[in-house]
Coordinates of C-alpha atoms in Angstrom, one line a residue:
Chain A
D20 CA 140.0 -79.6 16.4
A21 CA 143.1 -77.5 16.3
G22 CA 142.8 -74.2 14.7
V23 CA 145.4 -72.2 12.8
T24 CA 148.6 -71.8 14.8
Q25 CA 151.5 -69.5 14.3
S26 CA 155.0 -69.1 15.8
P27 CA 156.5 -67.2 17.3
T28 CA 154.0 -64.9 19.0
H29 CA 156.4 -61.9 19.1
L30 CA 159.7 -61.1 17.4
I31 CA 162.2 -58.3 17.6
K32 CA 164.7 -57.8 14.8
T33 CA 167.0 -55.1 13.6
R34 CA 167.2 -53.5 10.1
G35 CA 168.9 -55.7 7.5
Q36 CA 168.2 -59.0 9.3
Q37 CA 166.2 -61.9 8.1
V38 CA 163.1 -63.4 9.7
T39 CA 161.1 -66.6 9.3
L40 CA 157.6 -67.0 10.6
R41 CA 155.7 -70.3 10.7
C42 CA 152.1 -71.4 10.3
S43 CA 150.2 -74.6 10.7
P44 CA 146.8 -74.7 9.1
K45 CA 143.6 -75.8 10.6
S46 CA 143.0 -79.5 10.5
G47 CA 141.7 -80.6 7.1
H48 CA 142.9 -77.4 5.3
D49 CA 145.4 -77.5 2.5
T50 CA 145.8 -73.8 1.5
V51 CA 147.7 -71.2 3.4
S52 CA 147.6 -67.4 2.8
W53 CA 149.7 -64.7 4.5
Y54 CA 148.7 -61.2 5.3
Q55 CA 150.5 -58.2 6.7
Q56 CA 148.5 -55.9 9.1
A57 CA 150.1 -52.6 9.9
L58 CA 148.9 -50.9 13.1
G59 CA 145.4 -49.5 12.8
Q60 CA 144.9 -50.8 9.2
G61 CA 143.2 -53.8 7.5
P62 CA 145.3 -56.8 6.5
Q63 CA 147.1 -56.7 3.1
F64 CA 147.5 -60.0 1.1
I65 CA 151.1 -61.1 0.7
F66 CA 150.7 -64.5 -1.1
Q67 CA 148.9 -67.8 -1.0
Y68 CA 150.3 -71.4 -1.2
Y69 CA 148.6 -74.5 -2.4
E70 CA 150.3 -77.8 -3.3
E71 CA 153.6 -76.4 -2.2
E72 CA 153.4 -73.6 -4.9
E73 CA 152.7 -69.9 -4.7
R74 CA 149.3 -69.4 -6.4
Q75 CA 148.9 -65.7 -6.1
R76 CA 151.0 -62.8 -4.9
G77 CA 150.0 -59.4 -3.6
N78 CA 152.0 -56.2 -4.1
F79 CA 155.0 -57.1 -2.0
P80 CA 158.7 -57.0 -3.0
D81 CA 160.7 -60.1 -3.6
R82 CA 162.2 -59.7 -0.1
F83 CA 159.0 -61.5 1.0
S84 CA 159.1 -65.2 0.1
G85 CA 157.4 -68.3 1.3
H86 CA 157.3 -72.0 1.3
Q87 CA 154.7 -74.7 1.9
F88 CA 155.6 -78.2 3.2
P89 CA 154.0 -81.5 2.3
N90 CA 152.1 -81.4 5.6
Y91 CA 150.6 -78.1 4.4
S92 CA 152.3 -76.0 7.0
S93 CA 154.0 -72.9 5.7
E94 CA 156.8 -70.4 6.3
L95 CA 157.0 -66.7 5.5
N96 CA 160.5 -65.3 5.1
V97 CA 161.4 -61.7 5.0
N98 CA 165.0 -60.6 4.0
A99 CA 166.8 -57.3 4.5
L100 CA 164.2 -56.1 7.0
L101 CA 163.1 -52.5 6.9
L102 CA 161.5 -50.4 9.7
G103 CA 158.3 -50.4 7.6
D104 CA 158.1 -54.2 7.9
S105 CA 157.0 -53.9 11.5
A106 CA 153.5 -55.3 11.6
L107 CA 151.3 -58.1 12.6
Y108 CA 151.7 -61.0 10.2
L109 CA 148.6 -63.2 9.9
C110 CA 148.3 -66.6 8.5
A111 CA 145.0 -67.9 7.2
S112 CA 144.1 -71.4 6.1
S113 CA 141.3 -72.8 3.9
S114 CA 140.4 -75.9 2.0
M115 CA 140.7 -75.7 -1.8
Y116 CA 137.8 -78.1 -2.3
G117 CA 135.0 -77.2 0.1
G118 CA 134.7 -73.7 1.3
R119 CA 137.8 -72.4 -0.6
E120 CA 136.7 -68.8 -0.2
T121 CA 136.4 -69.0 3.6
Q122 CA 139.7 -68.3 5.4
Y123 CA 140.4 -68.9 9.0
F124 CA 143.0 -66.9 10.7
G125 CA 145.7 -67.6 13.3
P126 CA 146.6 -65.4 16.2
G127 CA 149.4 -63.7 14.3
T128 CA 153.1 -62.9 14.8
R129 CA 153.9 -59.4 15.9
L130 CA 157.2 -58.3 14.3
L131 CA 159.0 -55.2 15.5
V132 CA 162.0 -54.0 13.4
L133 CA 164.4 -51.7 15.2
Chain B
A28 CA 140.9 -53.8 -8.7
Q29 CA 138.4 -54.3 -6.0
T30 CA 138.2 -51.9 -3.1
V31 CA 136.3 -52.0 0.2
T32 CA 135.4 -48.9 2.2
Q33 CA 134.3 -48.7 5.8
S34 CA 133.3 -45.1 6.4
Q35 CA 132.9 -45.3 10.2
P36 CA 136.4 -45.4 11.9
E37 CA 134.8 -45.7 15.4
M38 CA 131.4 -46.4 16.8
S39 CA 130.0 -47.0 20.3
V40 CA 126.8 -48.6 21.5
Q41 CA 125.1 -49.3 24.8
E42 CA 124.9 -52.8 26.0
A43 CA 121.8 -54.6 24.8
E44 CA 121.2 -52.1 22.0
T45 CA 121.5 -52.6 18.3
V46 CA 124.2 -51.2 16.1
T47 CA 124.9 -51.2 12.4
L48 CA 128.3 -51.1 10.8
S49 CA 128.6 -49.9 7.2
C50 CA 130.6 -51.3 4.3
T51 CA 130.6 -50.5 0.6
Y52 CA 132.7 -52.1 -2.1
D53 CA 133.6 -51.7 -5.7
T54 CA 133.9 -54.5 -8.2
S55 CA 133.1 -55.4 -11.8
E56 CA 132.6 -59.0 -10.8
N57 CA 129.1 -60.5 -10.9
N58 CA 129.7 -63.2 -8.4
Y59 CA 131.8 -62.9 -5.2
Y60 CA 131.8 -63.4 -1.5
L61 CA 131.6 -60.9 1.3
F62 CA 132.7 -61.3 4.9
W63 CA 132.7 -59.6 8.3
Y64 CA 135.6 -60.5 10.5
K65 CA 136.0 -59.4 14.2
Q66 CA 139.4 -58.7 15.7
P67 CA 139.2 -58.3 19.5
P68 CA 142.0 -56.6 21.4
S69 CA 143.6 -60.1 21.8
R70 CA 144.0 -59.7 18.0
Q71 CA 142.8 -63.1 16.7
M72 CA 140.7 -62.5 13.6
I73 CA 137.4 -64.3 13.9
L74 CA 134.9 -64.9 11.1
V75 CA 131.5 -63.4 12.0
I76 CA 129.4 -63.9 8.9
R77 CA 129.7 -64.8 5.2
Q78 CA 127.5 -63.8 2.3
E79 CA 127.5 -65.2 -1.3
A80 CA 126.6 -62.5 -3.8
Y81 CA 124.3 -64.8 -5.9
K82 CA 122.1 -65.5 -2.8
Q83 CA 119.3 -62.9 -2.4
Q84 CA 118.7 -63.9 1.2
N85 CA 120.7 -62.0 3.8
A86 CA 122.9 -64.1 6.0
T87 CA 122.2 -64.4 9.7
E88 CA 124.3 -65.9 12.5
N89 CA 122.6 -65.6 15.9
R90 CA 122.8 -61.9 16.9
F91 CA 124.6 -60.9 13.7
S92 CA 122.9 -60.2 10.4
V93 CA 123.7 -58.4 7.2
N94 CA 121.9 -56.2 4.8
F95 CA 123.3 -57.0 1.4
Q96 CA 122.3 -54.6 -1.4
K97 CA 124.0 -55.9 -4.5
A98 CA 123.0 -53.1 -6.8
A99 CA 124.2 -50.5 -4.3
K100 CA 127.3 -52.6 -3.5
S101 CA 126.6 -52.2 0.1
F102 CA 127.1 -54.8 2.8
S103 CA 126.2 -53.6 6.4
L104 CA 126.5 -55.7 9.6
K105 CA 123.8 -55.4 12.3
I106 CA 124.6 -56.5 15.8
S107 CA 121.5 -57.0 18.0
D108 CA 121.5 -57.1 21.8
S109 CA 125.1 -55.9 21.9
Q110 CA 127.3 -57.5 24.5
L111 CA 130.5 -56.2 26.1
G112 CA 132.4 -59.1 24.4
D113 CA 131.4 -57.6 21.0
T114 CA 134.0 -54.8 21.6
A115 CA 136.5 -55.2 18.8
M116 CA 137.7 -54.0 15.4
Y117 CA 135.3 -55.2 12.7
F118 CA 136.6 -55.7 9.1
C119 CA 134.5 -56.0 6.0
A120 CA 136.2 -58.2 3.3
F121 CA 135.6 -59.1 -0.3
M122 CA 136.7 -62.1 -2.4
P123 CA 135.8 -62.6 -6.1
E124 CA 134.3 -66.0 -7.0
Y125 CA 137.5 -67.4 -8.5
G126 CA 139.9 -65.3 -6.5
N127 CA 142.3 -66.4 -3.7
K128 CA 142.8 -63.3 -1.7
L129 CA 140.6 -61.3 0.7
V130 CA 140.5 -57.6 0.2
F131 CA 139.8 -55.8 3.5
G132 CA 138.4 -52.5 4.5
A133 CA 140.2 -50.2 7.0
G134 CA 138.0 -51.4 9.8
T135 CA 135.6 -50.0 12.3
I136 CA 136.3 -49.9 16.0
L137 CA 133.2 -50.8 18.0
R138 CA 133.0 -50.1 21.7
V139 CA 130.1 -51.6 23.7
K140 CA 129.5 -49.6 26.9
S141 CA 127.8 -50.9 30.1

């Protein structure tokens, strides 16, 4: 049973660039949530996707956008990167019907903005 | 808005001993879910234990158990027979019954010493 997978593992970008991170949910899950985890802090909710639509959004600017595909996988896009966007980006998946509240996390993508 | 507070930034325990990590939260919701997640140095966030607020009985998963005090809004994690592999950052998290996002505390670093 494949768990949540994310790619790439690490990424280095420069200020002003754009980045796309990818996530495949755990088998049987249809909902994907994205979190940003700054060094030494707890994860902060960015947004959640279900049925290819954004269901809820955290306190993040419009530079952060996402997409969910028919196979439930998801992308997180960040435009006009800032130094402060350097963080571990975590994807979590869940099933909307059956344990909706329990989210399982992927290994994350470490983004460094120079 | 819900908040989660973990007042112990770091803790250490001897192998085979018992340790308790503290967590308090603030919410006006009557029903919700509480979680403890473990994030080892390899960084994959792993679900340790889950508690539903409407259940009086404290959740238990092998060596891990919680002390859930709803009136006091307290949700502590007890780890019995600590093992070296328990060394990790532990996060307490909250989700309202009809919510979509996890709200995390700042985390507690636990070091198990041999």
